[in-house]
Each structure stands twice: as structure tokens, then as C-alpha cells.
CSV table of C-alpha atoms in Angstrom, one decimal:
chain,number,residue,atom,x,y,z
A,1,UNK,CA,-46.3,-58.7,-94.0
A,2,UNK,CA,-44.7,-59.4,-91.1
A,3,UNK,CA,-41.6,-58.0,-92.6
A,4,UNK,CA,-43.5,-54.9,-93.4
A,5,UNK,CA,-44.9,-54.7,-90.0
A,6,UNK,CA,-41.4,-55.2,-88.6
A,7,UNK,CA,-40.1,-52.5,-90.8
A,8,UNK,CA,-42.8,-50.2,-89.9
A,9,UNK,CA,-42.3,-50.9,-86.1
A,10,UNK,CA,-38.6,-50.4,-86.6
A,11,UNK,CA,-39.2,-47.2,-88.5
A,12,UNK,CA,-41.5,-46.0,-85.8
A,13,UNK,CA,-39.1,-47.1,-83.1
A,14,UNK,CA,-36.3,-45.3,-85.0
A,15,UNK,CA,-38.4,-42.2,-85.4
A,16,UNK,CA,-39.4,-42.3,-81.7
A,17,UNK,CA,-35.9,-42.9,-80.8
A,18,UNK,CA,-34.7,-39.9,-82.9
A,19,UNK,CA,-37.5,-37.8,-81.6
A,20,UNK,CA,-36.7,-38.8,-78.0
A,21,UNK,CA,-33.0,-38.3,-78.6
A,22,UNK,CA,-33.6,-34.8,-80.0
A,23,UNK,CA,-36.0,-34.0,-77.2
A,24,UNK,CA,-33.4,-35.2,-74.7
A,25,UNK,CA,-30.6,-33.2,-76.4
A,26,UNK,CA,-32.9,-30.1,-76.4
A,27,UNK,CA,-33.8,-30.8,-72.8
A,28,UNK,CA,-30.1,-31.1,-72.0
A,29,UNK,CA,-29.3,-27.9,-73.8
A,30,UNK,CA,-32.2,-26.1,-72.2
A,31,UNK,CA,-31.1,-27.4,-68.8
A,32,UNK,CA,-27.6,-26.3,-69.5
A,33,UNK,CA,-28.9,-22.9,-70.5
A,34,UNK,CA,-31.1,-22.7,-67.4
A,35,UNK,CA,-28.2,-23.8,-65.3
A,36,UNK,CA,-26.0,-21.2,-66.9
A,37,UNK,CA,-28.8,-18.6,-66.3
A,38,UNK,CA,-29.2,-19.7,-62.7
A,39,UNK,CA,-25.4,-19.6,-62.2
A,40,UNK,CA,-25.3,-16.1,-63.8
A,41,UNK,CA,-28.1,-15.1,-61.5
A,42,UNK,CA,-26.4,-16.8,-58.5
A,43,UNK,CA,-23.1,-15.2,-59.4
A,44,UNK,CA,-24.9,-11.8,-59.7
A,45,UNK,CA,-26.5,-12.3,-56.2
A,46,UNK,CA,-23.2,-13.5,-54.8
A,47,UNK,CA,-21.4,-10.5,-56.3
A,48,UNK,CA,-24.1,-8.2,-55.0
A,49,UNK,CA,-23.8,-9.9,-51.5
A,50,UNK,CA,-20.0,-9.6,-51.7
A,51,UNK,CA,-20.3,-5.9,-52.6
A,52,UNK,CA,-22.8,-5.4,-49.8
A,53,UNK,CA,-20.5,-7.3,-47.4
A,54,UNK,CA,-17.5,-5.2,-48.5
A,55,UNK,CA,-19.4,-2.0,-48.0
A,56,UNK,CA,-20.7,-3.2,-44.6
A,57,UNK,CA,-17.2,-4.4,-43.6
A,58,UNK,CA,-15.7,-1.0,-44.8
A,59,UNK,CA,-18.3,0.9,-42.7
A,60,UNK,CA,-17.6,-1.3,-39.7
A,61,UNK,CA,-13.9,-0.8,-40.0
A,62,UNK,CA,-14.4,2.9,-40.4
A,63,UNK,CA,-16.8,3.0,-37.4
A,64,UNK,CA,-14.3,0.9,-35.4
A,65,UNK,CA,-11.5,3.3,-36.3
A,66,UNK,CA,-13.6,6.3,-35.3
A,67,UNK,CA,-14.5,4.5,-32.0
A,68,UNK,CA,-10.9,3.7,-31.3
A,69,UNK,CA,-9.9,7.4,-32.0
A,70,UNK,CA,-12.6,8.6,-29.6
A,71,UNK,CA,-11.5,6.1,-27.0
A,72,UNK,CA,-7.9,7.1,-27.5
A,73,UNK,CA,-8.8,10.8,-27.2
A,74,UNK,CA,-10.7,10.0,-24.0
A,75,UNK,CA,-7.7,8.0,-22.7
A,76,UNK,CA,-5.3,10.8,-23.7
A,77,UNK,CA,-7.5,13.4,-22.0
A,78,UNK,CA,-7.6,11.2,-18.9
A,79,UNK,CA,-3.8,10.6,-19.0
A,80,UNK,CA,-3.2,14.3,-19.5
A,81,UNK,CA,-5.4,15.1,-16.5
A,82,UNK,CA,-3.7,12.4,-14.4
A,83,UNK,CA,-0.2,13.7,-15.5
A,84,UNK,CA,-1.2,17.2,-14.7
A,85,UNK,CA,-2.5,16.1,-11.3
A,86,UNK,CA,0.6,14.1,-10.7
A,87,UNK,CA,2.8,17.1,-11.6
A,88,UNK,CA,0.8,19.3,-9.2
A,89,UNK,CA,1.1,16.8,-6.4
A,90,UNK,CA,4.8,16.2,-7.1
A,91,UNK,CA,5.4,20.0,-7.1
A,92,UNK,CA,3.5,20.4,-3.8
A,93,UNK,CA,5.4,17.4,-2.3
A,94,UNK,CA,8.7,18.9,-3.4
A,95,UNK,CA,7.8,22.3,-1.8
A,96,UNK,CA,6.7,20.6,1.4
A,97,UNK,CA,9.9,18.4,1.4
A,98,UNK,CA,12.0,21.5,0.8
A,99,UNK,CA,10.2,23.4,3.7
A,100,UNK,CA,10.4,20.4,6.0
A,101,UNK,CA,14.0,19.8,5.0
A,102,UNK,CA,14.9,23.3,5.9
A,103,UNK,CA,13.1,23.0,9.2
A,104,UNK,CA,14.7,19.7,9.8
A,105,UNK,CA,18.1,21.1,8.9
A,106,UNK,CA,17.6,24.0,11.2
A,107,UNK,CA,16.5,21.7,14.0
A,108,UNK,CA,19.5,19.4,13.4
A,109,UNK,CA,21.8,22.4,13.3
A,110,UNK,CA,20.3,23.7,16.5
A,111,UNK,CA,20.6,20.2,18.1
A,112,UNK,CA,24.2,20.0,16.8
A,113,UNK,CA,25.0,23.4,18.1
A,114,UNK,CA,23.5,22.6,21.5
A,115,UNK,CA,25.4,19.3,21.6
A,116,UNK,CA,28.6,21.1,20.7
A,117,UNK,CA,28.0,23.7,23.4
A,118,UNK,CA,27.2,21.0,25.9
A,119,UNK,CA,30.4,19.1,24.9
A,120,UNK,CA,32.4,22.3,25.2
A,121,UNK,CA,30.9,22.9,28.7
A,122,UNK,CA,31.5,19.3,29.8
A,123,UNK,CA,35.0,19.4,28.4
A,124,UNK,CA,35.7,22.7,30.2
A,125,UNK,CA,34.3,21.3,33.4
A,126,UNK,CA,36.4,18.1,33.0
A,127,UNK,CA,39.5,20.2,32.3
A,128,UNK,CA,38.8,22.3,35.4
A,129,UNK,CA,38.2,19.2,37.5
A,130,UNK,CA,41.4,17.7,36.1
A,131,UNK,CA,43.3,21.0,37.1
A,132,UNK,CA,41.7,21.0,40.5
A,133,UNK,CA,42.5,17.3,40.9
A,134,UNK,CA,46.1,17.9,39.8
A,135,UNK,CA,46.4,20.8,42.3
A,136,UNK,CA,45.0,18.6,45.0
A,137,UNK,CA,47.4,15.8,44.1
A,138,UNK,CA,50.3,18.3,44.0
A,139,UNK,CA,49.3,19.7,47.3
A,140,UNK,CA,49.1,16.2,48.7
A,141,UNK,CA,52.5,15.4,47.1
A,142,UNK,CA,53.9,18.7,48.4
A,143,UNK,CA,52.5,18.1,51.8
A,144,UNK,CA,53.8,14.6,51.8
A,145,UNK,CA,57.2,15.8,50.4
A,146,UNK,CA,57.2,18.6,52.9
A,147,UNK,CA,56.4,16.2,55.7
A,148,UNK,CA,59.0,13.7,54.4
A,149,UNK,CA,61.5,16.6,54.0
A,150,UNK,CA,60.7,17.8,57.5
A,151,UNK,CA,60.9,14.3,58.8
A,152,UNK,CA,64.2,13.7,56.9
A,153,UNK,CA,65.6,17.0,58.3
A,154,UNK,CA,64.5,16.0,61.7
A,155,UNK,CA,66.0,12.5,61.3
A,156,UNK,CA,69.2,14.1,59.8
A,157,UNK,CA,69.4,16.6,62.6
A,158,UNK,CA,68.9,13.9,65.2
A,159,UNK,CA,71.4,11.8,63.5
A,160,UNK,CA,73.9,14.7,63.4
A,161,UNK,CA,73.3,15.5,67.0
A,162,UNK,CA,73.8,11.9,67.9
A,163,UNK,CA,76.9,11.7,65.8
A,164,UNK,CA,78.1,14.9,67.5
A,165,UNK,CA,77.3,13.6,70.9
A,166,UNK,CA,79.0,10.4,70.2
A,167,UNK,CA,82.0,12.2,68.9
A,168,UNK,CA,82.2,14.5,71.8
A,169,UNK,CA,81.6,11.7,74.2
A,170,UNK,CA,84.4,9.8,72.5
A,171,UNK,CA,86.7,12.8,72.6
A,172,UNK,CA,85.9,13.4,76.2
A,173,UNK,CA,86.8,9.9,77.0
A,174,UNK,CA,90.1,10.3,75.3
A,175,UNK,CA,90.6,13.8,76.6
A,176,UNK,CA,91.4,15.2,73.3
A,177,UNK,CA,90.4,18.6,72.1
A,178,UNK,CA,86.8,18.6,71.0
A,179,UNK,CA,85.8,20.2,67.6
A,180,UNK,CA,82.1,20.8,67.7
A,181,UNK,CA,82.0,21.1,63.9
A,182,UNK,CA,82.5,17.4,63.6
A,183,UNK,CA,86.1,17.6,62.3
A,184,UNK,CA,89.3,16.6,63.9
């Protein structure tokens, strides 16, 4: 009996073991199916989230592009206004510079003309002064020459008279004939 009981226990244990093994295999298969279902569900949610993210990202990119275009239009409008204002100011500045340049040129030409006229006047005055100075010097030279000539003539005449007197006095001493012309 003991053998029978042992067989029966072994049989019961074998059946329990088989039953448990089948249950564990079924459980494993069910778990695997549940895991696969969860994964499919998770993948579907991830795919949906990815699609939503893509759509949202696409909209954000589109909105960002639209915003950038609007900003660029504003900047271009401001740049165009600034350029137009700069052109206007530059044109006004060029006109003023041209007008001022003409006035400055006229003033400079007037100043140059006045300076030229003044130079000519001063040069003419200096030339006249030089002429008058030359005449005065010439008069002084002529006066000095005339005085020197007169003095020379006087000295020469005196010397001739003395020579004549000496000659005549020598001739009178010798009682020769006297030639008043200074010749013998």
C-alpha cells in the first residue's frame, strides 16, 4: 500500500505539476499576448503622439515663418522709409552744399580779386616810390656830380691860372717873350 499511495501521490503530483505547467504556459502566453496588445496600444499612442507632435511642429514652423515674413516686411518698410529719408536729407544737404559752395566761391573770388587789386595798387605805389627814389638819387648824384664838376672846373681853372702865373712870372724873370696861351 505504501507503494500504491506513493504512486497515487506521484501521480497526483505529476498531474498537479502538468496542470501547473500548462497553467504557467497559458499564463505566459496570455501575458505575452497582453504585453503585445499593450505594446500595440502603446505604439498606437506613440504613433498618435508623434503625428500630433509633427502636426504641431509643422504648424509652429509655419507660424514662425509667417512671423518672420511679417517682421521682415516691417523691417523692409522701416529700411525703405529710412533710405527714403536719408536720400531726402542727402539731396537737401547736396543742394545746401552747392549753394554754400557757390557763395563761398563767390566770396573767395571777391577776396582774391580784392587782394589782386590791392597787390596791384601796392605794386604800383612801390614802383612809383622806386621811380621817385631813383629820381631823387639821380638828382643827388647829379647835384654831387655838378658840384664835383664845378669844383673840378674851379680847381682846374685855379690850377691853370697858377700855372699861367707861374709861367708868366718865370718868363718875366728871364725876360723872354710871354705866350699867354701856355705855349712857348
